[in-house]
Coordinates of C-alpha atoms in Angstrom, one line a residue:
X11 CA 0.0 0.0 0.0
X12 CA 1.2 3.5 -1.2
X13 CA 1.3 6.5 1.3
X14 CA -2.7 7.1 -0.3
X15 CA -4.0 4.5 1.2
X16 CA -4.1 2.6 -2.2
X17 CA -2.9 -1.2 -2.6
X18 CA 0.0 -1.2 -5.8
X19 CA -2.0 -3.7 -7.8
X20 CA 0.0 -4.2 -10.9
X21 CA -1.2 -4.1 -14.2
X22 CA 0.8 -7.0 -15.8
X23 CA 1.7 -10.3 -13.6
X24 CA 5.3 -10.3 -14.7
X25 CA 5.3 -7.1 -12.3
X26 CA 4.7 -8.9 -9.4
X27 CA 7.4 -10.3 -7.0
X28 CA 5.7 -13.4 -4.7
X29 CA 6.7 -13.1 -1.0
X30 CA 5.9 -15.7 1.7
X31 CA 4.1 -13.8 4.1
X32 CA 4.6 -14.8 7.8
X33 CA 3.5 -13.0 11.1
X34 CA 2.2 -10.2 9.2
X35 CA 5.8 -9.9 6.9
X36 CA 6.7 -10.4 3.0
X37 CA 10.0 -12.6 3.4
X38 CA 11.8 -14.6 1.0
X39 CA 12.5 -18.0 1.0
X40 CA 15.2 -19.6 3.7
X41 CA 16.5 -21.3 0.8
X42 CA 16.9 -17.9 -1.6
X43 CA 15.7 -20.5 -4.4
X44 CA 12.3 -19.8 -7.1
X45 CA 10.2 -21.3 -9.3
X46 CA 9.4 -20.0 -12.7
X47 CA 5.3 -19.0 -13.3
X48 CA 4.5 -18.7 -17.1
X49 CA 2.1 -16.8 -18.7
X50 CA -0.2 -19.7 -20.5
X51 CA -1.5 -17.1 -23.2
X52 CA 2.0 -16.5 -24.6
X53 CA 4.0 -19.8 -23.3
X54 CA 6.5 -17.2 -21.9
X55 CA 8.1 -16.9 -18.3
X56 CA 6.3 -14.2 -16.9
X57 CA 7.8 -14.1 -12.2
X58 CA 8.9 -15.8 -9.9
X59 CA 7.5 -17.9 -7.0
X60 CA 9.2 -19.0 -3.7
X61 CA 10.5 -22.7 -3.4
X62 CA 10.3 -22.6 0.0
X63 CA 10.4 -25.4 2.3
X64 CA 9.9 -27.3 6.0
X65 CA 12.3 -24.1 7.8
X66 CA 9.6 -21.4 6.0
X67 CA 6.9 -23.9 6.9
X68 CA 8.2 -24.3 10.4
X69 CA 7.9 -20.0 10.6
X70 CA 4.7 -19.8 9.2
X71 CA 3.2 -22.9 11.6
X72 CA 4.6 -20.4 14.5
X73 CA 3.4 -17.3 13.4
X74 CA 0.2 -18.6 13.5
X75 CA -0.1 -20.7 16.9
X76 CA 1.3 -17.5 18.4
X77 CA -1.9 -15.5 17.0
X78 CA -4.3 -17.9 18.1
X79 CA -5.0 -17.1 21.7
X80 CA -4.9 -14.0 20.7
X81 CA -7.5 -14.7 17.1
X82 CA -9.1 -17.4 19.2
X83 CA -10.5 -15.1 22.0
X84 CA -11.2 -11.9 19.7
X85 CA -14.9 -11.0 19.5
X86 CA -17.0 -11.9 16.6
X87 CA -17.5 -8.4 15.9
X88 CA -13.9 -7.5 15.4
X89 CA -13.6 -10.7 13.8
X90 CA -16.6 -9.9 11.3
X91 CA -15.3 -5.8 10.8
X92 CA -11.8 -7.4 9.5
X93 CA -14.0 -9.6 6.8
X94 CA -16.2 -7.4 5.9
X95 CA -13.2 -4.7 4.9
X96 CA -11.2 -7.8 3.2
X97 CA -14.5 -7.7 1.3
X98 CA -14.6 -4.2 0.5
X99 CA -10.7 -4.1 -0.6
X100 CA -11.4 -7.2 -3.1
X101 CA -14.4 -5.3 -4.9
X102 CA -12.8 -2.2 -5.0
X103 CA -9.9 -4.2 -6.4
X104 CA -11.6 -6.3 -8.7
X105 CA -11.2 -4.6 -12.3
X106 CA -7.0 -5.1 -11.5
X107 CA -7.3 -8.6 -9.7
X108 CA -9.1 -10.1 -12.7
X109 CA -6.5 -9.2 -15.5
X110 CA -3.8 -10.4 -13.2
X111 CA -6.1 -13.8 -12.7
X112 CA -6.8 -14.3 -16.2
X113 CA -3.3 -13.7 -17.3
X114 CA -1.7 -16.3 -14.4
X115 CA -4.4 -19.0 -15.0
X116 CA -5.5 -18.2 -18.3
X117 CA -9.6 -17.7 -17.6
X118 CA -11.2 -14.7 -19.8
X119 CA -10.8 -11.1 -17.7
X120 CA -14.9 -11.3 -17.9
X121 CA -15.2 -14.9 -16.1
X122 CA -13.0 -14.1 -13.5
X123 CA -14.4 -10.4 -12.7
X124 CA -18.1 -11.5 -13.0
X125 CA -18.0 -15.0 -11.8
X126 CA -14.6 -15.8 -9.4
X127 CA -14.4 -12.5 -7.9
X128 CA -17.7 -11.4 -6.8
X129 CA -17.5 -14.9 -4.8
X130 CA -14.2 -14.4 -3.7
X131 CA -15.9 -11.3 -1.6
X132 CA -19.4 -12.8 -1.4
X133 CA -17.7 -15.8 1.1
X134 CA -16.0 -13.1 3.6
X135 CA -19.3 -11.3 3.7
X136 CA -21.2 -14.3 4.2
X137 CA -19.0 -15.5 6.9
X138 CA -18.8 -12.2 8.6
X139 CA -22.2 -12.6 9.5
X140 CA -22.2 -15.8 10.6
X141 CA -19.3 -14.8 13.1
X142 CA -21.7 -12.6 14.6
X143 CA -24.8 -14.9 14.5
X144 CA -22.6 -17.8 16.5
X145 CA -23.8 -21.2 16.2
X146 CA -27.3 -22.3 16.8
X147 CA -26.2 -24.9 20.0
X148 CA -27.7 -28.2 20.7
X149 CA -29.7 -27.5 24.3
X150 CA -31.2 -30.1 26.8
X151 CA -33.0 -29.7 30.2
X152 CA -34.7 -33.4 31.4
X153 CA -34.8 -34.7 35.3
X154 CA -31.3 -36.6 35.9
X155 CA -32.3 -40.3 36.8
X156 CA -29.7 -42.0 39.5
X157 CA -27.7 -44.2 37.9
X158 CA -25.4 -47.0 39.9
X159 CA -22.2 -45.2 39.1
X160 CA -24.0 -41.6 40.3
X161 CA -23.8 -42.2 43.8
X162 CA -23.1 -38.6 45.3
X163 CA -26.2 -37.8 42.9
X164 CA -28.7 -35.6 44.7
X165 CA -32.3 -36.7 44.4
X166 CA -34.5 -35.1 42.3
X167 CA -31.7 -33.1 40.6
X168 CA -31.8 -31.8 37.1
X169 CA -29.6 -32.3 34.2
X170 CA -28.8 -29.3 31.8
X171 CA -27.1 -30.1 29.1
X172 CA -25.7 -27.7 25.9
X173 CA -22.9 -27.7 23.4
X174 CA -20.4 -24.9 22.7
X175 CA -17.8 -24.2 19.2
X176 CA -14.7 -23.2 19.8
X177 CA -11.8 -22.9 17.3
X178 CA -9.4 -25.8 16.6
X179 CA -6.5 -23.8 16.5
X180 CA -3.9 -23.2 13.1
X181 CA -5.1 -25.0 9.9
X182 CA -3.5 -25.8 6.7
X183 CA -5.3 -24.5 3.8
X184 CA -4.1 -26.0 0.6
X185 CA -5.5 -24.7 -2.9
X186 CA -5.6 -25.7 -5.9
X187 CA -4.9 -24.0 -9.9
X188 CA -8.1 -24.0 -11.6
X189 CA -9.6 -21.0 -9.6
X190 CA -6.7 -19.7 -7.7
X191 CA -8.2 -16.4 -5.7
X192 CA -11.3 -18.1 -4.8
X193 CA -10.5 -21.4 -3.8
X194 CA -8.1 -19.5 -1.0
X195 CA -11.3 -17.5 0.0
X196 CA -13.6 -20.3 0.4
X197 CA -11.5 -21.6 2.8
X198 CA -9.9 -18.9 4.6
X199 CA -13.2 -16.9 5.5
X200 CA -14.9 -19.6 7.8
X201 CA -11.3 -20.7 9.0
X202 CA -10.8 -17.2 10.5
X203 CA -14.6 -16.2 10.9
X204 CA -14.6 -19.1 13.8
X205 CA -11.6 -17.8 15.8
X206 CA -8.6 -20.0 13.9
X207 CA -5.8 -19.0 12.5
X208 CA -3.9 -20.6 9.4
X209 CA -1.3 -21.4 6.7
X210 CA -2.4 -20.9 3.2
X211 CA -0.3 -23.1 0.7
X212 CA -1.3 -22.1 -2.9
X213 CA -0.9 -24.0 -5.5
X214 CA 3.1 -23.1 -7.1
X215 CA 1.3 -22.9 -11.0
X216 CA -1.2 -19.8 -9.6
X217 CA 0.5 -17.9 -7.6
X218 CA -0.2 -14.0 -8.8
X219 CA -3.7 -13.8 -6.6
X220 CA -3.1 -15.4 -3.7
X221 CA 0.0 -13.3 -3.1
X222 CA -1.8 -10.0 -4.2
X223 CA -4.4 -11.1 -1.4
X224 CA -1.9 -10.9 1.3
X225 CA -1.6 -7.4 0.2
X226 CA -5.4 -6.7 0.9
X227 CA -5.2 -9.1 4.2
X228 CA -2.8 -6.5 5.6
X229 CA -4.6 -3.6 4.3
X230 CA -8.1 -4.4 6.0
X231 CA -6.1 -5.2 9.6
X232 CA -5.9 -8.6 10.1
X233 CA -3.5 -9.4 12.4
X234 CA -0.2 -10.2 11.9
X235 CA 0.0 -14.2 12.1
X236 CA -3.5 -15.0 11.5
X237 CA -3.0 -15.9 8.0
X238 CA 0.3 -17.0 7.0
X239 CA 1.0 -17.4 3.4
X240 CA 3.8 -20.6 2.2
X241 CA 4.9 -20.9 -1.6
X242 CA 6.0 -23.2 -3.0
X243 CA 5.6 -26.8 -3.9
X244 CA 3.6 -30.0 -3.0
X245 CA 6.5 -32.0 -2.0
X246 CA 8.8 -29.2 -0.7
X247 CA 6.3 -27.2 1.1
X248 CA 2.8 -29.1 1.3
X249 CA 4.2 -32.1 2.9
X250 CA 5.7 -30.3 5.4
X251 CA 2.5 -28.7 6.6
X252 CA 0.4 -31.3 6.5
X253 CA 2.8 -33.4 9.2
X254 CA 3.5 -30.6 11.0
X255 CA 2.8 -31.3 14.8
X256 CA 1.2 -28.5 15.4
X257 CA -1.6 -28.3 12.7
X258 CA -5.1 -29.6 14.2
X259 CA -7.0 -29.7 10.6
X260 CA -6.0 -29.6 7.3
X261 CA -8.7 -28.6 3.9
X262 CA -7.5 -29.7 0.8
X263 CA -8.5 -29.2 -3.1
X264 CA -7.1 -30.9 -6.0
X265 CA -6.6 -34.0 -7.6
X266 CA -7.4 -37.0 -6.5
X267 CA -4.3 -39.0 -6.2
X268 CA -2.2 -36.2 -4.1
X269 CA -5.9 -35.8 -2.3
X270 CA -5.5 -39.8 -1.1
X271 CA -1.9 -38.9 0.1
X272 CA -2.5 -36.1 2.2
X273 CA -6.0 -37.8 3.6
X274 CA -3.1 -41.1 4.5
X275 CA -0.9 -38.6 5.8
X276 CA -3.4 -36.0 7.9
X277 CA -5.4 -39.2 8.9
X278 CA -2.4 -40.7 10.5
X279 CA -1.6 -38.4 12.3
X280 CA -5.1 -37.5 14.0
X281 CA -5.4 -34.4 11.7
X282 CA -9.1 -33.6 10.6
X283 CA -9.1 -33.5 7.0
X284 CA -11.4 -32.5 4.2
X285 CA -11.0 -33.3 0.7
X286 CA -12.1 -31.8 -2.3
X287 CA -11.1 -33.3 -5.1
X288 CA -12.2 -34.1 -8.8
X289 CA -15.1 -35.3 -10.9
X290 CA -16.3 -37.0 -14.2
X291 CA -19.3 -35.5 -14.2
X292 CA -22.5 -37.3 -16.0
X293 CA -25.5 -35.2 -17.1
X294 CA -28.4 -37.4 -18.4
X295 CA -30.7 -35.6 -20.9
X296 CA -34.1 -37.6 -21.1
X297 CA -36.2 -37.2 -24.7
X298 CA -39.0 -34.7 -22.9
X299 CA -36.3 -32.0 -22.1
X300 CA -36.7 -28.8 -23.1
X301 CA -33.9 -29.3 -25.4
X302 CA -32.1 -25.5 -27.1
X303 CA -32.3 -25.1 -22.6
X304 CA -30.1 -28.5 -22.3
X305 CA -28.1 -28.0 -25.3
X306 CA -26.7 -24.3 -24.2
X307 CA -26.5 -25.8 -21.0
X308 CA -24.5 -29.0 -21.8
X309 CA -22.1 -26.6 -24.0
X310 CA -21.5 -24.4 -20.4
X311 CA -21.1 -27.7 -18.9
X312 CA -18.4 -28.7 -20.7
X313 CA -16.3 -25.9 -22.0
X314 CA -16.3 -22.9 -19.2
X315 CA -13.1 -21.8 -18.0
X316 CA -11.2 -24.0 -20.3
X317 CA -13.3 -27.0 -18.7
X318 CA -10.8 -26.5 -15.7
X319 CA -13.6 -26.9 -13.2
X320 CA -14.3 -30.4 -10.8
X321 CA -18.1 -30.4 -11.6
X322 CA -17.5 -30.1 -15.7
X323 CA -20.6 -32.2 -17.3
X324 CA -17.3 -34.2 -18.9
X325 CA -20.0 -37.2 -19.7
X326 CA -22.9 -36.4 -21.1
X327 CA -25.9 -38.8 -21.6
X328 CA -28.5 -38.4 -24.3
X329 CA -31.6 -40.6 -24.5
X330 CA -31.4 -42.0 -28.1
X331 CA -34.6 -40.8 -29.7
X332 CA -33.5 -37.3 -29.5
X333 CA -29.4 -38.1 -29.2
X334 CA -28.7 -36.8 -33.4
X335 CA -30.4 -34.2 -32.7
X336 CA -28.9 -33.0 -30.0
X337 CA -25.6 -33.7 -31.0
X338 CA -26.2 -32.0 -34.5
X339 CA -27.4 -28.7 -32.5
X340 CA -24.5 -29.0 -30.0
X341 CA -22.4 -28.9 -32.8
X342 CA -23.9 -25.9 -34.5
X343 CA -24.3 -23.7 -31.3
X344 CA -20.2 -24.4 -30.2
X345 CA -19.1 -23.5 -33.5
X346 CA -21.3 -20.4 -33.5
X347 CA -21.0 -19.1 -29.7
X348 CA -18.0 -20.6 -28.5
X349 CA -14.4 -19.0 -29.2
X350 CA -11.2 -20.0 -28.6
X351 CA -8.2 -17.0 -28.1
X352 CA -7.1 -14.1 -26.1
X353 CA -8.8 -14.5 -22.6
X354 CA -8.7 -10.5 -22.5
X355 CA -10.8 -9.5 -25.4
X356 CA -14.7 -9.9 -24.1
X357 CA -16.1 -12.1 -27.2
X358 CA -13.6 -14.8 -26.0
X359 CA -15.2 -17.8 -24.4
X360 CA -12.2 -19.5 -22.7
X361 CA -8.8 -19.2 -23.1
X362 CA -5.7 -21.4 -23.1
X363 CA -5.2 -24.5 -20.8
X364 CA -3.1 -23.6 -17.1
X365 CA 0.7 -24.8 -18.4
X366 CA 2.4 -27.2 -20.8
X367 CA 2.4 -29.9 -18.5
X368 CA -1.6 -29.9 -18.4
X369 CA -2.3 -29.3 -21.8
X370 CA 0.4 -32.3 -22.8
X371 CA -2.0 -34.2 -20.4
X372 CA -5.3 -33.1 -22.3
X373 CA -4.1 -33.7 -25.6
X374 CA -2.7 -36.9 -24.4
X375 CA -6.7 -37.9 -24.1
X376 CA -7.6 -37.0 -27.1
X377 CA -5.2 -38.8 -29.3
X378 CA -6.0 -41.9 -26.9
X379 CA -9.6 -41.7 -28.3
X380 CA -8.5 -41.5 -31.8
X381 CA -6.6 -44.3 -31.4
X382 CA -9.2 -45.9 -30.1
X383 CA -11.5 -45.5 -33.4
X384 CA -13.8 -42.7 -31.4
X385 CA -15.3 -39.9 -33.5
X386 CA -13.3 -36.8 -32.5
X387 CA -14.2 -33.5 -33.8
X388 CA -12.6 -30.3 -33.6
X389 CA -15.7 -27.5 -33.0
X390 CA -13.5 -24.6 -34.5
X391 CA -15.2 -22.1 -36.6
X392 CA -13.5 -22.1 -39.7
X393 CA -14.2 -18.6 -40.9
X394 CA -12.8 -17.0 -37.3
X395 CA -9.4 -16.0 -38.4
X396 CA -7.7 -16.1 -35.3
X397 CA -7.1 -19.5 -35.6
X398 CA -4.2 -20.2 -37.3
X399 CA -3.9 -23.9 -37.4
X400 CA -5.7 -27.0 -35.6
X401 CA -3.4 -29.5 -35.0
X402 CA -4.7 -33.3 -35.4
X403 CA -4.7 -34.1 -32.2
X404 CA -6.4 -30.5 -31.9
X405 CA -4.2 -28.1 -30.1
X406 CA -4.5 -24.5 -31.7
X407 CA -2.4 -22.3 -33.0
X408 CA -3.4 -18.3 -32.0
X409 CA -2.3 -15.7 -33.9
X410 CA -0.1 -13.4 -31.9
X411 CA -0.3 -16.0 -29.4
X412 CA 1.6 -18.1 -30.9
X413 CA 3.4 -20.1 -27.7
X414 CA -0.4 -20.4 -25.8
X415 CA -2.0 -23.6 -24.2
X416 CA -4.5 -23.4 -27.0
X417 CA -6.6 -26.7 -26.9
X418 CA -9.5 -26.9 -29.3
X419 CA -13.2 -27.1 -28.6
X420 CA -13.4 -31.2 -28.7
X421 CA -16.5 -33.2 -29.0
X422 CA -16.1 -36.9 -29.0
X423 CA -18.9 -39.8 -30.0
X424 CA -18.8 -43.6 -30.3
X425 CA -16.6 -43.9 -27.2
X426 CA -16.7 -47.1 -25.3
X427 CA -18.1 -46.6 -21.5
X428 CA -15.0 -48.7 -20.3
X429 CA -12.6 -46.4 -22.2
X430 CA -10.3 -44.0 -19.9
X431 CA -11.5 -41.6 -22.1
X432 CA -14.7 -42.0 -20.1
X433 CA -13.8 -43.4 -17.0
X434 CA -10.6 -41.0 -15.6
X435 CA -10.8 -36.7 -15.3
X436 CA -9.6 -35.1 -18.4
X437 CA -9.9 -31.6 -16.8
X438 CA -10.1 -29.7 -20.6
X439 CA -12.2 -28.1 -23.2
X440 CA -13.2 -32.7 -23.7
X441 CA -16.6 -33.8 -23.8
X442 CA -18.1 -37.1 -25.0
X443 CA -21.8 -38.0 -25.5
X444 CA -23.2 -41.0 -25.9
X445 CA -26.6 -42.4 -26.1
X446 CA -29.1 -44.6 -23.5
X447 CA -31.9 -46.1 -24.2
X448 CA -33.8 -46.6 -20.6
X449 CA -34.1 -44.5 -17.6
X450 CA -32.7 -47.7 -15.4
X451 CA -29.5 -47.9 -17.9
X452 CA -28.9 -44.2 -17.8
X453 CA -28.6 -44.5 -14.4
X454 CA -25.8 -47.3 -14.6
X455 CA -23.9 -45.5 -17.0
X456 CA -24.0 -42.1 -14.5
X457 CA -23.0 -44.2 -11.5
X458 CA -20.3 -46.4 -13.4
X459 CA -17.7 -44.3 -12.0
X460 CA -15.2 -44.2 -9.2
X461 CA -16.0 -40.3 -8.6
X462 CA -18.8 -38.9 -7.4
X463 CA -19.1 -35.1 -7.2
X464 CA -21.9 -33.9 -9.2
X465 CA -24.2 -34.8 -11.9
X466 CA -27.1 -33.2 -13.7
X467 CA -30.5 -34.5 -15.0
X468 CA -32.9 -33.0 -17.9
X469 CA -36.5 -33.7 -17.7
X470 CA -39.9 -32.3 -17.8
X471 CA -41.5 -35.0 -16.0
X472 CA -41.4 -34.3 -12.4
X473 CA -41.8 -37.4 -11.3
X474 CA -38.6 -38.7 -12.9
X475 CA -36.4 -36.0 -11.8
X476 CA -37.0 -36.8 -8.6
X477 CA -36.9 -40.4 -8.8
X478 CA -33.4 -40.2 -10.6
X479 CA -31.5 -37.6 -9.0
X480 CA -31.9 -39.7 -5.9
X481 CA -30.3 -42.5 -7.5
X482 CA -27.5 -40.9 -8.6
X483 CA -24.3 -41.0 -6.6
X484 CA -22.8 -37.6 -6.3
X485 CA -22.5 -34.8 -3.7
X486 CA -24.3 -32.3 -5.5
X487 CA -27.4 -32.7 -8.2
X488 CA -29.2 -30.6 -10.2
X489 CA -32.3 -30.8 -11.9
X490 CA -32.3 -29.1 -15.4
X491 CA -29.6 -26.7 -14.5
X492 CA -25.6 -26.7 -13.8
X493 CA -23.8 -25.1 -10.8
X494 CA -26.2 -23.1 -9.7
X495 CA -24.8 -22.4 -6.2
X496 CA -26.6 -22.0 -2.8
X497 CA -23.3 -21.3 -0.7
X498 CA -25.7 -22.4 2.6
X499 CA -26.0 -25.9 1.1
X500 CA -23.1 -28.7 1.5
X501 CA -20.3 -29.1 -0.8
X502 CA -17.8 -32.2 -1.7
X503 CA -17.7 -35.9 -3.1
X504 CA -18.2 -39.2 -3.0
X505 CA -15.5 -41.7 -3.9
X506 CA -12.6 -40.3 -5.2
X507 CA -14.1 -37.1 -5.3
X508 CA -13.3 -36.4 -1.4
X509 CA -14.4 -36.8 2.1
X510 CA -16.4 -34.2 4.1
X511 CA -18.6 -31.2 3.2
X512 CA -17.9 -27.6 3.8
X513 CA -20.0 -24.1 2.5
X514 CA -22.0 -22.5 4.9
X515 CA -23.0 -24.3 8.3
X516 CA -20.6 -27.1 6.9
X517 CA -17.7 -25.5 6.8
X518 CA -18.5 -23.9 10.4
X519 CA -18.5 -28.0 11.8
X520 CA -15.4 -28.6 9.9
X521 CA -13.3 -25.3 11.4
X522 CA -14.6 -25.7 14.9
X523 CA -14.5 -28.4 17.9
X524 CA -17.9 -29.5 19.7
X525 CA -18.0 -29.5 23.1
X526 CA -20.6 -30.8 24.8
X527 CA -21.2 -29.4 28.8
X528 CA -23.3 -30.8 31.6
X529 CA -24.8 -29.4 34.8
X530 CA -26.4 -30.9 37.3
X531 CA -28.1 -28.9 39.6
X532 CA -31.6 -29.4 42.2
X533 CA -35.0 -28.8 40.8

């Protein structure tokens, strides 16, 4: 912050210099070592990011045990002033934290200023109130029979009985790429709303926002050690947090396989965990939908923000009466609506995949189910002349943006249900549709998976959408919709998709201990 009063929010990432920040400092990393973030629109290095490791960890872990008697024993109203300015500061901030987000993650400017950020916000606000509000507790008043081990019991006594919340002390918050401003404030709001004070791991890809958010933690008055912020890497920097002796409770998003090692790790160690991790989504579309509704829908589904989202609609099931059709019409609508380029210029629906390394991953999927005699197609508008060149196994070429993640718009038919194609999380612009012929074999086909984080069903008939969104084994269901959020409902997986739930009174339970207390006492 200037001597105005006014946070220095660059206007290009490859301005910014990402600090750990501990006890309320920016520091560098013990080890004097960085990582290299890249700009995913051009392909080129754009800063640098802390390697740090166990020592910085070891600091941060400090900081913030130090702050909690302090955070801990704070009222709720303080507590909910300091949200509700961290609020503020990220709207008033918005326009410049959305460039930086899109260029670090490659999401358009307009997704992440109308979608991620307004959220980002929206959860502090929320949880500032519920600071105040407290927690509804569990109360009990009945008459106290004697009981053989009660002995000194007085006769006739009473027995009053009520439960109390109380912080859990420092938590690990560890984030992942895909939204990399938000997922920090889902987590840190309630985790400080409640009285606890943390260390916030980002993920080392998406580093920009989270640091830039340190900036606007100081600037609203949160106190120094309250929220402790640790770049770096999983292995370097994660591990150590997670096994540190004195986290209580660690909250996790990501992918699935480093989600199962933290969970082993956390578990054995009596941490509480919860684990947000990925998806491979099914959306069954029956023939009485209202079908343009499930077609715009399905393309939403399966190609916002790159299709870098856990609960993309990555498999989508058509009943077969009505499955040409709607394939023909999702055809037609992606190559009209959806484009493919510079995530800064408004008419742009998503940009370019995260890195190299992910976009080598997605395109690995794709050539799998070409070899695998599928019916890929490439939904690229061939009059848009941005497009330079679609590469077989669809990767694009951007002019200007020559060295960008560029992965096609991909639709793929006549897939196998067994395939991988099918069956593991692509986490791209990659959908597949296939056909079903009963409501009882759509339902296999949606539960033939070992995730389970959301899924979506199309109908008209009442009746049936009732009947089969409570068959369907997911966390989260809609009916005729996608990700339409209620941030007071619960939120995580089945499967491999995660353990626990957190939004709203969820995420309240998972940051706080219950304590239950008894008096006894003469009528």
């Amino acid at each position: 912050m200037n001597k105005s009063g006014v946070l220095n929010i660059p206007s290009d990432v490859s301005e910014i210099k990402v600090q750990n920040y501990i006890n309320g400092q920016w520091c560098p990393p013990t080890t004097n070592k960085y990582l290299s973030g890249w700009n995913p629109t051009t392909g080129q290095q754009s800063y640098a990011i802390p390697d740090s490791n166990n020592v910085d960890v070891d600091n941060a872990v400090r900081a913030a045990k130090s702050a909690f008697p302090m955070w801990s024993t704070t009222s709720p109203e303080e507590r909910a002033a300091i949200l509700n300015r961290i609020a503020d500061l990220i709207d008033q901030y918005a326009d410049e934290l959305a460039v930086i987000e899109s260029q670090d993650q490659g999401k358009t400017v307009f997704s992440a200023r109308t979608a991620d950020l307004p959220l980002c916000s929206g959860y502090f606000r929320q949880f500032a109130k519920c600071a105040v509000e407290g927690f509804v507790e569990a109360k009990s008043r009945m008459n106290a029979p004697c009981t053989p081990v009660a002995v000194t019991q007085v006769e006739n006594s009473v027995l009053q009985s009520t439960t109390q919340h109380i912080p859990s002390g420092v938590a690990a918050l560890i984030t992942p790429w895909n939204f990399p401003m938000l997922m920090i404030c889902e987590k840190l709001a309630p985790c400080i709303a409640v009285g606890n004070t943390c260390v916030v791991k980002p993920t080392e890809i998406t580093s920009a926002t989270p640091y830039l958010l340190t900036l606007i933690l100081q600037a609203a008055g949160l106190p120094k050690g309250v929220a402790n912020f640790v770049f770096g890497t999983g292995v370097n920097a994660g591990e150590p947090l997670v096994k540190h002796k004195d986290i209580r409770l660690v909250s996790f998003t990501g992918g699935c396989v480093t989600g199962a090692k933290i969970g082993a790790m956390a578990g054995g160690l009596l941490k509480r965990v919860s684990l947000e991790l990925g998806g491979k989504n099914p959306s069954l579309v029956f023939n009485d939908c209202k079908l343009e509704h499930a077609v715009a829908t399905h393309i939403r589904a399966a190609f916002q923000n790159q299709g870098e989202i856990c609960l993309s609609a990555s498999r989508q099931y058509v009943q077969s009466d009505i499955y040409d059709k709607f394939v023909k019409m999702f055809r037609e609508m992606t190559l009209k609506e959806v484009r493919v380029g510079d995530p800064s210029n408004s008419k742009t629906y998503y940009g370019p995949m995260v890195s190299q390394q992910h976009m080598e991953k997605v395109l690995s999927y794709i050539r799998l189910a070409q070899q695998e005699g599928a019916k890929v197609e490439f939904l690229v508008n061939p009059n848009d002349a941005t497009i330079k060149n679609v590469a077989k196994d669809g990767r694009l070429t951007v002019n200007g943006m020559e060295g960008g993640y560029f992965i096609a718009p991909t639709l793929i038919t006549g897939v196998k249900q067994n395939s991988r194609v099918m069956q593991e999380e692509i986490f791209g612009p990659v959908v597949c549709i296939l056909p079903f012929e009963t409501e009882e074999e759509a339902v296999m086909l949606a539960n033939d998976t070992q995730y389970g984080l959301g899924s979506s069903v199309f109908t008209q008939d009442k009746a049936r959408l009732d009947r089969v969104m409570k068959q369907l084994n997911s966390g989260s269901v809609w009916g005729n919709s996608w990700m339409n959020w209620d941030d007071n409902m619960p939120f995580g997986g089945l499967g491999c998709s995660g353990t626990s739930r957190e939004h709203g009174p969820w995420s309240l339970e998972f940051y706080t201990e219950t304590k239950a207390m008894y008096s006894l006492s003469s009528r």
